[in-house]
Amino acid sequence: MNGLSNGVKITARIGMVNYINTAPLYEVWRRTVRRADWRITEAPPSVLNRMLHENELDLGFVSSQEYALHPGEYRIMSDLSISSTGPVGSVFLFSELPIAGLDDQLVLLSSQSQTSVSLVKIILEEFHQIHPRYRSGLASELDPGAERPAAVLAIGDEALRLAVEERYPHRLDLGEAWQEHTGLPFVFAVWGVRGDFCREEPDTVLAVYQELHR
């Protein structure tokens, strides 16, 4: 079903997010797992979402919103997520203005994310009654000739870099903002498995799960 790689039959196509905040999981995996029949794809969540949905992956880290959009297609591995109760520390809205001043201002939304893009819109539009203009992209790839955004949504490594650089005087941790307004934790990403793969290859799914829980 999954083809060959260097003459080895691929039994699982696995998607990994290689960010600093996933290092406790992925770095252990890279050091300990030696399976030539498992093919690893490293990509941002937005890419892994598409690949899992289009059957280019069998399982991997995907946005929680991707699961919510297609709950009948996926299963979730328990105890494996990027989530927070309060500050998440790696998903920020960085702003040149106070949050209240972002109405009708341009906000750059990370093209690497799906869940965080929806979450920041909920926080701004529903919690704060603020309606900015949006554009998709990355802070590291801004076009000098384009309109400069007043705020930037960044995730993962880009968010950690911007936090250290302190270019923006205002920052909003999305996990913290969600918890303050709802009292609830927030799940940004889950380990999703295609339902058909679960049915056809249960032993492989279990083997991957056991490696992830080492």
mmCIF file of C-alpha atoms in Angstrom:
data_model
loop_
_atom_site.group_PDB
_atom_site.id
_atom_site.type_symbol
_atom_site.label_atom_id
_atom_site.label_comp_id
_atom_site.label_asym_id
_atom_site.label_seq_id
_atom_site.Cartn_x
_atom_site.Cartn_y
_atom_site.Cartn_z
ATOM 1 C CA MET A 1 0.000 0.000 0.000
ATOM 2 C CA ASN A 2 2.804 2.399 0.891
ATOM 3 C CA GLY A 3 5.438 1.421 -1.683
ATOM 4 C CA LEU A 4 9.173 0.806 -1.365
ATOM 5 C CA SER A 5 12.122 2.854 -0.109
ATOM 6 C CA ASN A 6 15.609 1.581 -1.004
ATOM 7 C CA GLY A 7 14.085 -1.818 -1.608
ATOM 8 C CA VAL A 8 12.321 -1.913 1.773
ATOM 9 C CA LYS A 9 8.533 -2.129 1.908
ATOM 10 C CA ILE A 10 7.147 0.904 3.735
ATOM 11 C CA THR A 11 4.647 -0.179 6.397
ATOM 12 C CA ALA A 12 3.941 3.249 7.928
ATOM 13 C CA ARG A 13 4.130 6.828 6.644
ATOM 14 C CA ILE A 14 4.568 9.034 9.693
ATOM 15 C CA GLY A 15 4.356 12.837 9.939
ATOM 16 C CA MET A 16 6.486 14.653 12.512
ATOM 17 C CA VAL A 17 6.608 18.332 13.498
ATOM 18 C CA ASN A 18 10.263 19.198 14.049
ATOM 19 C CA TYR A 19 9.892 22.211 16.349
ATOM 20 C CA ILE A 20 11.742 22.888 19.580
ATOM 21 C CA ASN A 21 8.521 22.359 21.534
ATOM 22 C CA THR A 22 8.192 18.826 20.118
ATOM 23 C CA ALA A 23 11.846 17.961 20.824
ATOM 24 C CA PRO A 24 11.123 15.957 24.013
ATOM 25 C CA LEU A 25 9.208 13.514 21.832
ATOM 26 C CA TYR A 26 10.878 13.693 18.451
ATOM 27 C CA GLU A 27 14.524 13.804 19.563
ATOM 28 C CA VAL A 28 14.048 10.666 21.652
ATOM 29 C CA TRP A 29 12.394 9.043 18.636
ATOM 30 C CA ARG A 30 15.278 9.985 16.328
ATOM 31 C CA ARG A 31 17.859 8.546 18.723
ATOM 32 C CA THR A 32 16.090 5.292 19.514
ATOM 33 C CA VAL A 33 13.823 4.220 16.658
ATOM 34 C CA ARG A 34 15.531 2.281 13.869
ATOM 35 C CA ARG A 35 12.823 1.123 11.510
ATOM 36 C CA ALA A 36 13.684 1.196 7.815
ATOM 37 C CA ASP A 37 10.073 0.305 7.011
ATOM 38 C CA TRP A 38 8.726 3.485 8.637
ATOM 39 C CA ARG A 39 9.044 6.603 6.482
ATOM 40 C CA ILE A 40 9.219 9.908 8.369
ATOM 41 C CA THR A 41 8.100 13.222 6.868
ATOM 42 C CA GLU A 42 9.076 16.404 8.725
ATOM 43 C CA ALA A 43 6.803 19.363 8.004
ATOM 44 C CA PRO A 44 4.770 22.138 9.652
ATOM 45 C CA PRO A 45 1.315 21.189 10.946
ATOM 46 C CA SER A 46 -0.481 22.797 7.995
ATOM 47 C CA VAL A 47 1.394 20.536 5.557
ATOM 48 C CA LEU A 48 0.891 17.394 7.647
ATOM 49 C CA ASN A 49 -2.841 18.187 7.846
ATOM 50 C CA ARG A 50 -3.126 18.117 4.071
ATOM 51 C CA MET A 51 -0.958 15.032 3.680
ATOM 52 C CA LEU A 52 -2.934 13.003 6.223
ATOM 53 C CA HIS A 53 -6.244 14.069 4.704
ATOM 54 C CA GLU A 54 -5.073 13.205 1.172
ATOM 55 C CA ASN A 55 -3.731 9.791 2.247
ATOM 56 C CA GLU A 56 -0.085 10.743 1.778
ATOM 57 C CA LEU A 57 0.486 9.885 5.459
ATOM 58 C CA ASP A 58 -0.923 7.155 7.671
ATOM 59 C CA LEU A 59 -0.459 8.894 11.008
ATOM 60 C CA GLY A 60 1.251 11.874 12.606
ATOM 61 C CA PHE A 61 0.994 15.153 14.492
ATOM 62 C CA VAL A 62 -1.796 17.269 13.020
ATOM 63 C CA SER A 63 -3.772 20.316 14.078
ATOM 64 C CA SER A 64 -6.617 19.598 16.472
ATOM 65 C CA GLN A 65 -8.835 21.513 14.063
ATOM 66 C CA GLU A 66 -7.959 19.047 11.307
ATOM 67 C CA TYR A 67 -9.342 16.257 13.475
ATOM 68 C CA ALA A 68 -12.427 18.326 14.320
ATOM 69 C CA LEU A 69 -13.090 18.937 10.618
ATOM 70 C CA HIS A 70 -12.888 15.217 9.748
ATOM 71 C CA PRO A 71 -13.658 13.239 12.921
ATOM 72 C CA GLY A 72 -14.995 10.275 10.976
ATOM 73 C CA GLU A 73 -11.717 9.845 9.095
ATOM 74 C CA TYR A 74 -9.267 9.775 11.994
ATOM 75 C CA ARG A 75 -8.535 8.154 15.323
ATOM 76 C CA ILE A 76 -6.504 9.838 18.059
ATOM 77 C CA MET A 77 -3.611 8.302 19.995
ATOM 78 C CA SER A 78 -4.152 8.908 23.694
ATOM 79 C CA ASP A 79 -1.784 10.979 25.847
ATOM 80 C CA LEU A 80 -0.023 12.531 22.834
ATOM 81 C CA SER A 81 -0.755 16.185 22.122
ATOM 82 C CA ILE A 82 0.536 19.732 22.127
ATOM 83 C CA SER A 83 -1.719 21.292 24.728
ATOM 84 C CA SER A 84 -1.714 23.681 27.655
ATOM 85 C CA THR A 85 -3.645 24.774 30.687
ATOM 86 C CA GLY A 86 -2.702 28.424 30.674
ATOM 87 C CA PRO A 87 0.394 29.733 28.846
ATOM 88 C CA VAL A 88 1.633 27.472 26.060
ATOM 89 C CA GLY A 89 4.851 29.450 25.535
ATOM 90 C CA SER A 90 5.193 28.743 21.808
ATOM 91 C CA VAL A 91 2.055 30.228 20.204
ATOM 92 C CA PHE A 92 1.958 34.029 20.361
ATOM 93 C CA LEU A 93 0.323 37.017 18.764
ATOM 94 C CA PHE A 94 3.100 39.622 18.651
ATOM 95 C CA SER A 95 1.864 43.171 18.188
ATOM 96 C CA GLU A 96 3.175 46.689 17.734
ATOM 97 C CA LEU A 97 -0.081 47.949 19.271
ATOM 98 C CA PRO A 98 -2.103 47.006 22.335
ATOM 99 C CA ILE A 99 -4.637 44.314 21.435
ATOM 100 C CA ALA A 100 -7.472 46.849 21.721
ATOM 101 C CA GLY A 101 -5.824 48.897 18.959
ATOM 102 C CA LEU A 102 -5.843 46.156 16.315
ATOM 103 C CA ASP A 103 -9.319 46.857 14.937
ATOM 104 C CA ASP A 104 -9.017 47.182 11.129
ATOM 105 C CA GLN A 105 -5.233 46.715 11.387
ATOM 106 C CA LEU A 106 -3.351 44.111 9.344
ATOM 107 C CA VAL A 107 -2.563 40.885 11.207
ATOM 108 C CA LEU A 108 -0.225 38.317 9.657
ATOM 109 C CA LEU A 109 -1.417 34.756 10.330
ATOM 110 C CA SER A 110 1.134 31.954 10.330
ATOM 111 C CA SER A 111 0.870 29.818 7.204
ATOM 112 C CA GLN A 112 2.264 26.904 9.226
ATOM 113 C CA SER A 113 -0.782 26.667 11.453
ATOM 114 C CA GLN A 114 -4.455 25.811 11.247
ATOM 115 C CA THR A 115 -5.696 25.565 14.821
ATOM 116 C CA SER A 116 -3.858 28.687 16.007
ATOM 117 C CA VAL A 117 -5.223 30.740 13.108
ATOM 118 C CA SER A 118 -8.779 29.879 14.105
ATOM 119 C CA LEU A 119 -8.020 30.396 17.789
ATOM 120 C CA VAL A 120 -6.553 33.875 17.363
ATOM 121 C CA LYS A 121 -9.640 34.911 15.375
ATOM 122 C CA ILE A 122 -11.873 33.672 18.204
ATOM 123 C CA ILE A 123 -9.793 35.549 20.776
ATOM 124 C CA LEU A 124 -9.761 38.806 18.810
ATOM 125 C CA GLU A 125 -13.247 38.796 17.307
ATOM 126 C CA GLU A 126 -15.327 37.036 19.958
ATOM 127 C CA PHE A 127 -13.475 37.712 23.198
ATOM 128 C CA HIS A 128 -12.308 41.279 22.415
ATOM 129 C CA GLN A 129 -14.780 42.357 19.692
ATOM 130 C CA ILE A 130 -11.870 43.360 17.461
ATOM 131 C CA HIS A 131 -11.981 42.811 13.701
ATOM 132 C CA PRO A 132 -8.589 43.147 12.007
ATOM 133 C CA ARG A 133 -7.664 42.483 8.419
ATOM 134 C CA TYR A 134 -5.787 39.226 7.848
ATOM 135 C CA ARG A 135 -3.039 37.975 5.592
ATOM 136 C CA SER A 136 -1.336 34.583 5.607
ATOM 137 C CA GLY A 137 2.447 34.272 5.742
ATOM 138 C CA LEU A 138 5.518 34.113 7.960
ATOM 139 C CA ALA A 139 7.208 36.929 9.855
ATOM 140 C CA SER A 140 10.568 35.721 8.531
ATOM 141 C CA GLU A 141 9.395 36.107 4.925
ATOM 142 C CA LEU A 142 7.814 39.560 4.928
ATOM 143 C CA ASP A 143 7.877 41.389 1.610
ATOM 144 C CA PRO A 144 9.634 44.751 2.170
ATOM 145 C CA GLY A 145 7.346 46.325 -0.422
ATOM 146 C CA ALA A 146 4.120 45.082 1.131
ATOM 147 C CA GLU A 147 2.077 46.658 3.902
ATOM 148 C CA ARG A 148 3.734 46.010 7.246
ATOM 149 C CA PRO A 149 1.451 44.056 9.594
ATOM 150 C CA ALA A 150 0.637 45.576 12.959
ATOM 151 C CA ALA A 151 0.662 42.118 14.529
ATOM 152 C CA VAL A 152 2.013 38.663 13.730
ATOM 153 C CA LEU A 153 0.720 35.250 14.766
ATOM 154 C CA ALA A 154 3.681 32.897 15.131
ATOM 155 C CA ILE A 155 4.003 29.307 16.287
ATOM 156 C CA GLY A 156 6.799 26.905 17.156
ATOM 157 C CA ASP A 157 10.376 27.943 16.430
ATOM 158 C CA GLU A 158 9.372 31.250 14.828
ATOM 159 C CA ALA A 159 7.409 32.210 17.948
ATOM 160 C CA LEU A 160 10.351 31.347 20.189
ATOM 161 C CA ARG A 161 12.741 33.409 18.045
ATOM 162 C CA LEU A 162 10.465 36.453 18.052
ATOM 163 C CA ALA A 163 10.020 36.168 21.808
ATOM 164 C CA VAL A 164 13.788 36.338 22.300
ATOM 165 C CA GLU A 165 14.266 39.180 19.804
ATOM 166 C CA GLU A 166 11.649 41.332 21.579
ATOM 167 C CA ARG A 167 10.842 43.221 18.381
ATOM 168 C CA TYR A 168 7.214 43.652 19.381
ATOM 169 C CA PRO A 169 6.262 45.523 22.569
ATOM 170 C CA HIS A 170 3.055 43.519 23.052
ATOM 171 C CA ARG A 171 2.535 39.778 23.016
ATOM 172 C CA LEU A 172 -0.448 37.543 23.672
ATOM 173 C CA ASP A 173 0.024 33.887 24.596
ATOM 174 C CA LEU A 174 -2.932 32.136 22.956
ATOM 175 C CA GLY A 175 -3.097 29.330 25.505
ATOM 176 C CA GLU A 176 -3.189 31.840 28.333
ATOM 177 C CA ALA A 177 -5.817 34.013 26.619
ATOM 178 C CA TRP A 178 -8.055 30.999 26.014
ATOM 179 C CA GLN A 179 -7.778 29.796 29.599
ATOM 180 C CA GLU A 180 -8.467 33.259 31.014
ATOM 181 C CA HIS A 181 -11.705 33.566 29.030
ATOM 182 C CA THR A 182 -12.984 29.988 29.282
ATOM 183 C CA GLY A 183 -11.269 28.414 32.289
ATOM 184 C CA LEU A 184 -10.420 25.466 30.044
ATOM 185 C CA PRO A 185 -7.236 23.883 28.695
ATOM 186 C CA PHE A 186 -6.574 24.027 24.963
ATOM 187 C CA VAL A 187 -5.338 21.319 22.592
ATOM 188 C CA PHE A 188 -3.322 22.683 19.670
ATOM 189 C CA ALA A 189 -2.270 19.418 18.008
ATOM 190 C CA VAL A 190 -3.023 15.720 18.314
ATOM 191 C CA TRP A 191 -1.499 12.488 17.079
ATOM 192 C CA GLY A 192 -3.956 11.483 14.379
ATOM 193 C CA VAL A 193 -4.221 8.123 12.623
ATOM 194 C CA ARG A 194 -6.248 7.463 9.495
ATOM 195 C CA GLY A 195 -9.193 5.239 10.343
ATOM 196 C CA ASP A 196 -8.552 2.899 7.409
ATOM 197 C CA PHE A 197 -4.931 2.444 8.518
ATOM 198 C CA CYS A 198 -6.099 1.574 12.047
ATOM 199 C CA ARG A 199 -8.346 -1.127 10.653
ATOM 200 C CA GLU A 200 -5.830 -2.545 8.180
ATOM 201 C CA GLU A 201 -2.609 -2.261 10.223
ATOM 202 C CA PRO A 202 -3.496 -2.399 13.941
ATOM 203 C CA ASP A 203 -0.181 -4.041 14.895
ATOM 204 C CA THR A 204 1.795 -1.258 13.197
ATOM 205 C CA VAL A 205 -0.290 1.415 14.926
ATOM 206 C CA LEU A 206 0.381 -0.264 18.274
ATOM 207 C CA ALA A 207 4.114 -0.498 17.539
ATOM 208 C CA VAL A 208 4.313 3.226 16.719
ATOM 209 C CA TYR A 209 2.294 4.070 19.831
ATOM 210 C CA GLN A 210 4.640 2.043 22.020
ATOM 211 C CA GLU A 211 7.703 3.768 20.559
ATOM 212 C CA LEU A 212 6.158 7.177 21.196
ATOM 213 C CA HIS A 213 5.527 6.267 24.839
ATOM 214 C CA ARG A 214 9.046 5.072 25.619
#
